[in-house]
């Protein structure tokens, strides 16, 4: 279980290196809304440029499903990358077609070529291995080394992630190495006390993580939409809040397991309840065991953890040596329901030890609050991939790199 790393690949001077990055960034009105994933790719690209390699970068963007669709072109990403790097960045209008071919041949060491969206070709994500191998073979033609650095896709058995890494010599990039190292620490030798904070909309998304981490942690703090399934499992009424009734037994099982293991499951004592799901709703704070005893009765909807809970969660985070946080504590997109998420984020920036933020929405939340990435121990770039890692699953894109 040890990744092949960039540092062990030998002299790269004059070599052609193909990098699989994850440039799947959000757009708003055709403008990149958050370039975090592009910036996260820079250390590896800069390393390869300094090493004297000619660098070709490939990625997917969105789900164009094998159809060329200019809405999902990587050209704006290539342009942004050109602003962030000090070397020339070229862009090819295809992946394995004539434009990419010509530009690969013209590429010189120290320069970067970005290929068009991999998912314009249906073979990238094909379930048929022969399709993927054919595409991966074309992608790796003339390539000396494949560097896998798109952590957000390492749980996918895709041509550029998995098959390409079997065809030519391959290694993890710096981002994939860092992500793997940190997530591995969260599942093995985390410093204690070790606290996991879970929120977000659906408990069903996080069942595997709870199951795998419960024996490894000291306390589990729960907020967000998923907390109402926990409160309901304890017999409380939760009004019109999110609640997955088909998971009540599973959740009861976790509560029992936690008790046997001596893990503290800490649920909110107070909740911000709104009369409706809206930014300008009427709101009140109520005890979590009396959610329907408000003027809104059974139509009240819990949209954030309350201020007492925020304080308690923040104290528990600050007194931890390791924290993994995934999922907002409330509907942070609306200012009236952002306080709980902000309190958790703030506590993570104040703790001593390793504080890890996982999950796309959680990462978006801390950035929206204005925290620089550097104020956290680590912000994972891979939502689904980091959850699968923490569920103890084997990830094809890591396995192929020696993990
Ligand atoms: P992440 O992407 O960080 O893993 P999720 O995707 O699981 O997080 O959940 C994020 C979403 O959960 C956010 O859009 C947020 O509005 C929503 N959410 C949080 N708390 C609640 C709540 N009490 N009711 C409804 N939705 C909620
Ligand atoms: Mg999400």
GROMACS .gro file of C-alpha atoms and ligand atoms in nm:
model
  431
    1UNK     CA    1   0.000   0.000   0.000
    2UNK     CA    2   0.228   0.273  -0.118
    3UNK     CA    3   0.172   0.498  -0.413
    4UNK     CA    4   0.431   0.540  -0.683
    5UNK     CA    5   0.531   0.904  -0.646
    6UNK     CA    6   0.661   1.171  -0.881
    7UNK     CA    7   0.984   1.193  -0.684
    8UNK     CA    8   1.069   0.833  -0.772
    9UNK     CA    9   1.020   0.861  -1.149
   10UNK     CA   10   1.379   0.949  -1.238
   11UNK     CA   11   1.503   1.219  -1.472
   12UNK     CA   12   1.218   1.382  -1.663
   13UNK     CA   13   1.426   1.618  -1.876
   14UNK     CA   14   1.290   1.621  -2.229
   15UNK     CA   15   1.028   1.359  -2.144
   16UNK     CA   16   0.664   1.386  -2.251
   17UNK     CA   17   0.443   1.362  -1.945
   18UNK     CA   18   0.067   1.321  -1.965
   19UNK     CA   19  -0.117   1.447  -1.656
   20UNK     CA   20  -0.473   1.352  -1.563
   21UNK     CA   21  -0.601   1.651  -1.367
   22UNK     CA   22  -0.948   1.725  -1.240
   23UNK     CA   23  -1.055   2.053  -1.396
   24UNK     CA   24  -1.423   1.986  -1.337
   25UNK     CA   25  -1.486   2.338  -1.209
   26UNK     CA   26  -1.821   2.512  -1.161
   27UNK     CA   27  -1.923   2.774  -1.419
   28UNK     CA   28  -2.168   3.058  -1.379
   29UNK     CA   29  -2.274   3.245  -1.695
   30UNK     CA   30  -1.982   3.090  -1.888
   31UNK     CA   31  -1.732   3.223  -1.630
   32UNK     CA   32  -1.535   2.994  -1.396
   33UNK     CA   33  -1.705   3.042  -1.058
   34UNK     CA   34  -1.439   2.868  -0.847
   35UNK     CA   35  -1.093   2.789  -0.984
   36UNK     CA   36  -0.993   2.589  -0.671
   37UNK     CA   37  -0.941   2.268  -0.865
   38UNK     CA   38  -0.724   2.443  -1.126
   39UNK     CA   39  -0.510   2.594  -0.850
   40UNK     CA   40  -0.487   2.254  -0.681
   41UNK     CA   41  -0.329   2.115  -1.000
   42UNK     CA   42  -0.049   2.374  -1.006
   43UNK     CA   43   0.210   2.210  -0.776
   44UNK     CA   44   0.233   1.901  -0.996
   45UNK     CA   45   0.238   2.098  -1.321
   46UNK     CA   46   0.504   2.336  -1.187
   47UNK     CA   47   0.709   2.040  -1.063
   48UNK     CA   48   0.703   1.881  -1.410
   49UNK     CA   49   0.785   2.209  -1.584
   50UNK     CA   50   1.081   2.263  -1.351
   51UNK     CA   51   1.191   1.905  -1.420
   52UNK     CA   52   1.216   1.994  -1.790
   53UNK     CA   53   0.924   1.785  -1.916
   54UNK     CA   54   0.683   1.866  -2.197
   55UNK     CA   55   0.348   1.855  -2.020
   56UNK     CA   56   0.016   1.746  -2.168
   57UNK     CA   57  -0.286   1.786  -1.939
   58UNK     CA   58  -0.620   1.614  -1.977
   59UNK     CA   59  -0.945   1.639  -1.780
   60UNK     CA   60  -1.317   1.603  -1.807
   61UNK     CA   61  -1.570   1.882  -1.751
   62UNK     CA   62  -1.933   1.809  -1.671
   63UNK     CA   63  -2.116   1.516  -1.826
   64UNK     CA   64  -2.137   1.576  -2.203
   65UNK     CA   65  -2.193   1.198  -2.242
   66UNK     CA   66  -1.967   1.134  -2.540
   67UNK     CA   67  -2.100   1.425  -2.746
   68UNK     CA   68  -1.894   1.727  -2.853
   69UNK     CA   69  -2.073   2.020  -2.691
   70UNK     CA   70  -1.898   2.358  -2.677
   71UNK     CA   71  -2.079   2.441  -2.350
   72UNK     CA   72  -1.840   2.194  -2.186
   73UNK     CA   73  -1.521   2.299  -2.365
   74UNK     CA   74  -1.207   2.315  -2.152
   75UNK     CA   75  -1.082   2.618  -2.342
   76UNK     CA   76  -1.171   2.865  -2.060
   77UNK     CA   77  -0.986   2.636  -1.818
   78UNK     CA   78  -0.678   2.635  -2.043
   79UNK     CA   79  -0.695   3.014  -2.053
   80UNK     CA   80  -0.716   3.034  -1.671
   81UNK     CA   81  -0.428   2.791  -1.639
   82UNK     CA   82  -0.228   3.016  -1.869
   83UNK     CA   83  -0.287   3.304  -1.628
   84UNK     CA   84  -0.177   3.097  -1.328
   85UNK     CA   85   0.137   2.946  -1.485
   86UNK     CA   86   0.430   3.150  -1.610
   87UNK     CA   87   0.493   2.925  -1.913
   88UNK     CA   88   0.304   2.905  -2.245
   89UNK     CA   89  -0.019   2.704  -2.222
   90UNK     CA   90  -0.161   2.574  -2.551
   91UNK     CA   91  -0.503   2.427  -2.613
   92UNK     CA   92  -0.600   2.144  -2.848
   93UNK     CA   93  -0.953   2.136  -2.989
   94UNK     CA   94  -0.968   1.758  -2.956
   95UNK     CA   95  -0.816   1.481  -2.745
   96UNK     CA   96  -0.675   1.227  -2.989
   97UNK     CA   97  -0.762   1.396  -3.320
   98UNK     CA   98  -0.559   1.597  -3.570
   99UNK     CA   99  -0.533   1.918  -3.365
  100UNK     CA  100  -0.403   1.738  -3.054
  101UNK     CA  101  -0.165   1.541  -3.277
  102UNK     CA  102  -0.016   1.849  -3.438
  103UNK     CA  103   0.013   2.035  -3.110
  104UNK     CA  104   0.173   1.741  -2.930
  105UNK     CA  105   0.439   1.731  -3.200
  106UNK     CA  106   0.500   2.105  -3.169
  107UNK     CA  107   0.515   2.097  -2.788
  108UNK     CA  108   0.856   2.169  -2.637
  109UNK     CA  109   0.985   2.095  -2.284
  110UNK     CA  110   0.873   2.355  -2.033
  111UNK     CA  111   0.545   2.416  -2.213
  112UNK     CA  112   0.195   2.290  -2.141
  113UNK     CA  113  -0.073   2.157  -2.375
  114UNK     CA  114  -0.431   2.122  -2.248
  115UNK     CA  115  -0.646   1.870  -2.437
  116UNK     CA  116  -1.018   1.919  -2.498
  117UNK     CA  117  -1.277   1.758  -2.267
  118UNK     CA  118  -1.214   1.382  -2.238
  119UNK     CA  119  -1.585   1.312  -2.202
  120UNK     CA  120  -1.653   1.438  -2.555
  121UNK     CA  121  -1.539   1.082  -2.636
  122UNK     CA  122  -1.777   0.810  -2.513
  123UNK     CA  123  -1.486   0.567  -2.472
  124UNK     CA  124  -1.357   0.763  -2.170
  125UNK     CA  125  -1.632   0.636  -1.941
  126UNK     CA  126  -1.731   0.323  -2.134
  127UNK     CA  127  -1.819   0.012  -1.936
  128UNK     CA  128  -1.647  -0.192  -2.210
  129UNK     CA  129  -1.281  -0.236  -2.127
  130UNK     CA  130  -1.188  -0.268  -2.496
  131UNK     CA  131  -1.331   0.078  -2.568
  132UNK     CA  132  -1.142   0.231  -2.279
  133UNK     CA  133  -0.817   0.058  -2.369
  134UNK     CA  134  -0.842   0.181  -2.727
  135UNK     CA  135  -0.894   0.541  -2.613
  136UNK     CA  136  -0.624   0.513  -2.343
  137UNK     CA  137  -0.378   0.374  -2.600
  138UNK     CA  138  -0.440   0.670  -2.829
  139UNK     CA  139  -0.408   0.915  -2.541
  140UNK     CA  140  -0.075   0.770  -2.427
  141UNK     CA  141   0.088   0.749  -2.770
  142UNK     CA  142   0.434   0.907  -2.747
  143UNK     CA  143   0.396   0.955  -2.371
  144UNK     CA  144   0.682   0.859  -2.138
  145UNK     CA  145   0.497   0.893  -1.808
  146UNK     CA  146   0.138   0.921  -1.697
  147UNK     CA  147   0.082   1.129  -1.384
  148UNK     CA  148  -0.252   1.076  -1.215
  149UNK     CA  149  -0.343   1.393  -1.028
  150UNK     CA  150  -0.721   1.420  -1.051
  151UNK     CA  151  -0.817   1.310  -0.704
  152UNK     CA  152  -1.184   1.382  -0.774
  153UNK     CA  153  -1.192   1.095  -1.025
  154UNK     CA  154  -0.973   0.825  -0.866
  155UNK     CA  155  -1.285   0.629  -0.771
  156UNK     CA  156  -1.372   0.598  -1.141
  157UNK     CA  157  -1.261   0.319  -1.371
  158UNK     CA  158  -1.225   0.554  -1.664
  159UNK     CA  159  -0.983   0.536  -1.959
  160UNK     CA  160  -0.773   0.836  -1.853
  161UNK     CA  161  -0.773   0.744  -1.484
  162UNK     CA  162  -0.738   0.368  -1.478
  163UNK     CA  163  -0.654   0.217  -1.817
  164UNK     CA  164  -0.396   0.477  -1.924
  165UNK     CA  165  -0.205   0.419  -1.600
  166UNK     CA  166  -0.170   0.050  -1.691
  167UNK     CA  167  -0.041   0.114  -2.042
  168UNK     CA  168   0.256   0.343  -1.975
  169UNK     CA  169   0.470   0.399  -1.663
  170UNK     CA  170   0.258   0.590  -1.415
  171UNK     CA  171   0.277   0.769  -1.084
  172UNK     CA  172   0.060   0.971  -0.852
  173UNK     CA  173   0.082   1.347  -0.880
  174UNK     CA  174   0.148   1.564  -0.577
  175UNK     CA  175  -0.222   1.634  -0.519
  176UNK     CA  176  -0.325   1.270  -0.531
  177UNK     CA  177  -0.031   1.183  -0.303
  178UNK     CA  178  -0.131   1.449  -0.049
  179UNK     CA  179  -0.500   1.362  -0.055
  180UNK     CA  180  -0.425   0.993  -0.015
  181UNK     CA  181  -0.182   1.055   0.268
  182UNK     CA  182  -0.427   1.271   0.461
  183UNK     CA  183  -0.730   1.049   0.410
  184UNK     CA  184  -0.520   0.748   0.504
  185UNK     CA  185  -0.429   0.921   0.829
  186UNK     CA  186  -0.801   0.975   0.896
  187UNK     CA  187  -0.859   0.600   0.876
  188UNK     CA  188  -0.551   0.472   1.058
  189UNK     CA  189  -0.337   0.664   1.301
  190UNK     CA  190  -0.531   0.984   1.363
  191UNK     CA  191  -0.427   1.182   1.672
  192UNK     CA  192  -0.689   1.174   1.950
  193UNK     CA  193  -0.933   1.307   2.035
  194UNK     CA  194  -1.062   1.241   1.686
  195UNK     CA  195  -1.394   1.405   1.595
  196UNK     CA  196  -1.601   1.356   1.281
  197UNK     CA  197  -1.859   1.620   1.195
  198UNK     CA  198  -2.124   1.521   0.943
  199UNK     CA  199  -2.401   1.725   0.788
  200UNK     CA  200  -2.543   1.787   0.442
  201UNK     CA  201  -2.869   1.686   0.301
  202UNK     CA  202  -2.884   1.309   0.292
  203UNK     CA  203  -2.795   1.057   0.560
  204UNK     CA  204  -2.800   0.785   0.293
  205UNK     CA  205  -2.494   0.947   0.128
  206UNK     CA  206  -2.294   0.913   0.447
  207UNK     CA  207  -2.396   0.572   0.583
  208UNK     CA  208  -2.080   0.400   0.459
  209UNK     CA  209  -1.857   0.666   0.614
  210UNK     CA  210  -2.032   0.644   0.951
  211UNK     CA  211  -2.003   0.267   0.949
  212UNK     CA  212  -1.633   0.262   0.859
  213UNK     CA  213  -1.522   0.549   1.082
  214UNK     CA  214  -1.729   0.479   1.393
  215UNK     CA  215  -1.478   0.226   1.536
  216UNK     CA  216  -1.192   0.468   1.467
  217UNK     CA  217  -1.312   0.790   1.627
  218UNK     CA  218  -1.394   0.942   1.965
  219UNK     CA  219  -1.698   1.148   1.879
  220UNK     CA  220  -1.944   1.202   1.599
  221UNK     CA  221  -2.119   1.539   1.569
  222UNK     CA  222  -2.424   1.549   1.347
  223UNK     CA  223  -2.603   1.847   1.195
  224UNK     CA  224  -2.748   1.945   0.857
  225UNK     CA  225  -3.048   1.785   0.694
  226UNK     CA  226  -2.936   1.437   0.796
  227UNK     CA  227  -2.970   1.510   1.166
  228UNK     CA  228  -3.350   1.487   1.153
  229UNK     CA  229  -3.332   1.119   1.066
  230UNK     CA  230  -3.123   1.078   1.385
  231UNK     CA  231  -3.365   1.285   1.593
  232UNK     CA  232  -3.660   1.090   1.451
  233UNK     CA  233  -3.478   0.763   1.529
  234UNK     CA  234  -3.471   0.878   1.891
  235UNK     CA  235  -3.846   0.927   1.882
  236UNK     CA  236  -3.862   1.305   1.830
  237UNK     CA  237  -4.102   1.473   1.590
  238UNK     CA  238  -3.920   1.675   1.323
  239UNK     CA  239  -4.206   1.856   1.149
  240UNK     CA  240  -4.149   1.905   0.775
  241UNK     CA  241  -3.771   1.871   0.802
  242UNK     CA  242  -3.578   1.631   0.579
  243UNK     CA  243  -3.614   1.280   0.716
  244UNK     CA  244  -3.534   0.947   0.555
  245UNK     CA  245  -3.785   0.716   0.720
  246UNK     CA  246  -3.642   0.410   0.547
  247UNK     CA  247  -3.312   0.471   0.730
  248UNK     CA  248  -3.448   0.497   1.084
  249UNK     CA  249  -3.352   0.140   1.175
  250UNK     CA  250  -3.003   0.178   1.028
  251UNK     CA  251  -2.953   0.496   1.227
  252UNK     CA  252  -3.078   0.329   1.547
  253UNK     CA  253  -2.823   0.056   1.480
  254UNK     CA  254  -2.543   0.316   1.458
  255UNK     CA  255  -2.652   0.475   1.782
  256UNK     CA  256  -2.631   0.134   1.954
  257UNK     CA  257  -2.295   0.053   1.798
  258UNK     CA  258  -2.158   0.391   1.903
  259UNK     CA  259  -2.269   0.330   2.259
  260UNK     CA  260  -2.099  -0.010   2.266
  261UNK     CA  261  -1.779   0.140   2.123
  262UNK     CA  262  -1.786   0.431   2.367
  263UNK     CA  263  -1.810   0.682   2.082
  264UNK     CA  264  -2.009   0.992   2.171
  265UNK     CA  265  -2.275   1.072   1.913
  266UNK     CA  266  -2.354   1.436   1.972
  267UNK     CA  267  -2.679   1.565   1.829
  268UNK     CA  268  -2.806   1.924   1.837
  269UNK     CA  269  -2.994   2.039   2.144
  270UNK     CA  270  -3.145   2.335   1.957
  271UNK     CA  271  -3.257   2.387   1.600
  272UNK     CA  272  -3.338   2.687   1.380
  273UNK     CA  273  -3.689   2.615   1.256
  274UNK     CA  274  -3.850   2.807   0.967
  275UNK     CA  275  -4.213   2.825   0.863
  276UNK     CA  276  -4.107   2.738   0.510
  277UNK     CA  277  -3.796   2.658   0.304
  278UNK     CA  278  -3.711   3.013   0.192
  279UNK     CA  279  -3.442   3.274   0.247
  280UNK     CA  280  -3.695   3.518   0.391
  281UNK     CA  281  -3.891   3.265   0.597
  282UNK     CA  282  -4.009   3.337   0.952
  283UNK     CA  283  -3.769   3.165   1.189
  284UNK     CA  284  -3.748   3.063   1.551
  285UNK     CA  285  -3.503   2.865   1.762
  286UNK     CA  286  -3.644   2.567   1.945
  287UNK     CA  287  -3.528   2.275   2.152
  288UNK     CA  288  -3.455   1.974   1.930
  289UNK     CA  289  -3.698   1.756   2.128
  290UNK     CA  290  -3.983   2.003   2.076
  291UNK     CA  291  -3.956   2.094   1.708
  292UNK     CA  292  -4.329   2.092   1.649
  293UNK     CA  293  -4.402   2.311   1.953
  294UNK     CA  294  -4.353   2.632   1.757
  295UNK     CA  295  -4.611   2.859   1.593
  296UNK     CA  296  -4.549   2.661   1.270
  297UNK     CA  297  -4.647   2.328   1.426
  298UNK     CA  298  -4.584   2.022   1.210
  299UNK     CA  299  -4.511   2.237   0.904
  300UNK     CA  300  -4.198   2.384   1.065
  301UNK     CA  301  -3.877   2.288   0.887
  302UNK     CA  302  -3.535   2.264   1.053
  303UNK     CA  303  -3.280   2.451   0.844
  304UNK     CA  304  -2.981   2.501   1.076
  305UNK     CA  305  -2.840   2.392   1.411
  306UNK     CA  306  -2.916   2.641   1.689
  307UNK     CA  307  -2.670   2.876   1.866
  308UNK     CA  308  -2.621   2.653   2.175
  309UNK     CA  309  -2.539   2.359   1.951
  310UNK     CA  310  -2.302   2.574   1.743
  311UNK     CA  311  -2.112   2.670   2.057
  312UNK     CA  312  -2.095   2.311   2.180
  313UNK     CA  313  -1.983   2.177   1.841
  314UNK     CA  314  -1.719   2.452   1.816
  315UNK     CA  315  -1.583   2.363   2.164
  316UNK     CA  316  -1.563   1.994   2.077
  317UNK     CA  317  -1.384   2.071   1.749
  318UNK     CA  318  -1.136   2.305   1.916
  319UNK     CA  319  -1.054   2.042   2.179
  320UNK     CA  320  -0.984   1.776   1.913
  321UNK     CA  321  -0.648   1.688   1.760
  322UNK     CA  322  -0.807   1.547   1.443
  323UNK     CA  323  -1.130   1.657   1.278
  324UNK     CA  324  -1.292   1.541   0.958
  325UNK     CA  325  -1.587   1.754   0.853
  326UNK     CA  326  -1.821   1.672   0.568
  327UNK     CA  327  -2.152   1.839   0.498
  328UNK     CA  328  -2.290   2.182   0.593
  329UNK     CA  329  -2.473   2.216   0.926
  330UNK     CA  330  -2.761   2.401   0.763
  331UNK     CA  331  -2.882   2.556   0.439
  332UNK     CA  332  -2.575   2.782   0.432
  333UNK     CA  333  -2.667   2.912   0.086
  334UNK     CA  334  -2.925   3.129   0.267
  335UNK     CA  335  -2.777   3.378   0.515
  336UNK     CA  336  -3.047   3.307   0.776
  337UNK     CA  337  -2.932   2.942   0.798
  338UNK     CA  338  -2.554   2.979   0.762
  339UNK     CA  339  -2.452   3.041   1.125
  340UNK     CA  340  -2.404   2.675   1.223
  341UNK     CA  341  -2.184   2.601   0.923
  342UNK     CA  342  -1.987   2.919   0.985
  343UNK     CA  343  -1.932   2.822   1.351
  344UNK     CA  344  -1.800   2.479   1.255
  345UNK     CA  345  -1.575   2.626   0.984
  346UNK     CA  346  -1.440   2.887   1.225
  347UNK     CA  347  -1.365   2.626   1.492
  348UNK     CA  348  -1.174   2.419   1.238
  349UNK     CA  349  -0.952   2.718   1.160
  350UNK     CA  350  -0.885   2.763   1.533
  351UNK     CA  351  -0.803   2.406   1.633
  352UNK     CA  352  -0.455   2.264   1.688
  353UNK     CA  353  -0.394   1.952   1.484
  354UNK     CA  354  -0.535   1.824   1.158
  355UNK     CA  355  -0.866   1.974   1.044
  356UNK     CA  356  -0.991   1.834   0.715
  357UNK     CA  357  -1.282   1.967   0.511
  358UNK     CA  358  -1.436   1.717   0.268
  359UNK     CA  359  -1.729   1.754   0.030
  360UNK     CA  360  -1.794   1.996  -0.251
  361UNK     CA  361  -2.060   2.199  -0.074
  362UNK     CA  362  -1.864   2.220   0.251
  363UNK     CA  363  -1.559   2.345   0.060
  364UNK     CA  364  -1.777   2.596  -0.127
  365UNK     CA  365  -1.921   2.711   0.206
  366UNK     CA  366  -1.585   2.786   0.370
  367UNK     CA  367  -1.470   2.973   0.060
  368UNK     CA  368  -1.799   3.167   0.047
  369UNK     CA  369  -1.739   3.267   0.412
  370UNK     CA  370  -1.406   3.411   0.297
  371UNK     CA  371  -1.168   3.170   0.471
  372UNK     CA  372  -0.848   3.117   0.273
  373UNK     CA  373  -0.780   2.748   0.199
  374UNK     CA  374  -0.459   2.779   0.399
  375UNK     CA  375  -0.651   2.830   0.724
  376UNK     CA  376  -0.750   2.462   0.719
  377UNK     CA  377  -0.529   2.157   0.756
  378UNK     CA  378  -0.663   2.032   0.427
  379UNK     CA  379  -0.958   2.086   0.193
  380UNK     CA  380  -1.021   1.774  -0.008
  381UNK     CA  381  -1.078   1.829  -0.380
  382UNK     CA  382  -1.265   1.500  -0.418
  383UNK     CA  383  -1.619   1.480  -0.282
  384UNK     CA  384  -1.724   1.132  -0.393
  385UNK     CA  385  -1.367   1.001  -0.401
  386UNK     CA  386  -1.288   1.111  -0.046
  387UNK     CA  387  -1.613   0.964   0.086
  388UNK     CA  388  -1.543   0.631  -0.087
  389UNK     CA  389  -1.190   0.631   0.053
  390UNK     CA  390  -1.327   0.689   0.404
  391UNK     CA  391  -1.581   0.411   0.349
  392UNK     CA  392  -1.281   0.180   0.316
  393UNK     CA  393  -1.353   0.102  -0.049
  394UNK     CA  394  -1.070   0.031  -0.288
  395UNK     CA  395  -1.041   0.301  -0.553
  396UNK     CA  396  -0.938   0.179  -0.902
  397UNK     CA  397  -0.746   0.497  -0.980
  398UNK     CA  398  -0.529   0.453  -0.668
  399UNK     CA  399  -0.494   0.078  -0.691
  400UNK     CA  400  -0.342   0.112  -1.036
  401UNK     CA  401  -0.077   0.343  -0.887
  402UNK     CA  402   0.035   0.083  -0.633
  403UNK     CA  403  -0.199   0.165  -0.345
  404LIG     P1  404  -2.106   1.809   0.068
  404LIG     O1  405  -2.113   1.845  -0.078
  404LIG     O2  406  -2.019   1.901   0.146
  404LIG     O3  407  -2.072   1.664   0.089
  404LIG     P2  408  -2.388   1.758   0.080
  404LIG     O4  409  -2.393   1.755  -0.068
  404LIG     O5  410  -2.408   1.632   0.152
  404LIG     O6  411  -2.253   1.828   0.129
  404LIG     O7  412  -2.501   1.857   0.134
  404LIG     C1  413  -2.502   1.993   0.101
  404LIG     C2  414  -2.642   2.048   0.102
  404LIG     O8  415  -2.710   2.017   0.222
  404LIG     C3  416  -2.642   2.199   0.092
  404LIG     O9  417  -2.694   2.237  -0.034
  404LIG     C4  418  -2.731   2.244   0.207
  404LIG    O10  419  -2.822   2.346   0.171
  404LIG     C5  420  -2.806   2.118   0.241
  404LIG     N1  421  -2.856   2.119   0.379
  404LIG     C6  422  -2.788   2.137   0.492
  404LIG     N2  423  -2.868   2.139   0.599
  404LIG     C7  424  -2.993   2.122   0.553
  404LIG     C8  425  -3.123   2.118   0.614
  404LIG     N3  426  -3.138   2.129   0.744
  404LIG     N4  427  -3.229   2.099   0.532
  404LIG     C9  428  -3.215   2.087   0.399
  404LIG     N5  429  -3.096   2.091   0.336
  404LIG    C10  430  -2.987   2.109   0.412
  405LIG    MG1  431  -2.264   1.805  -0.229
   0.00000   0.00000   0.00000
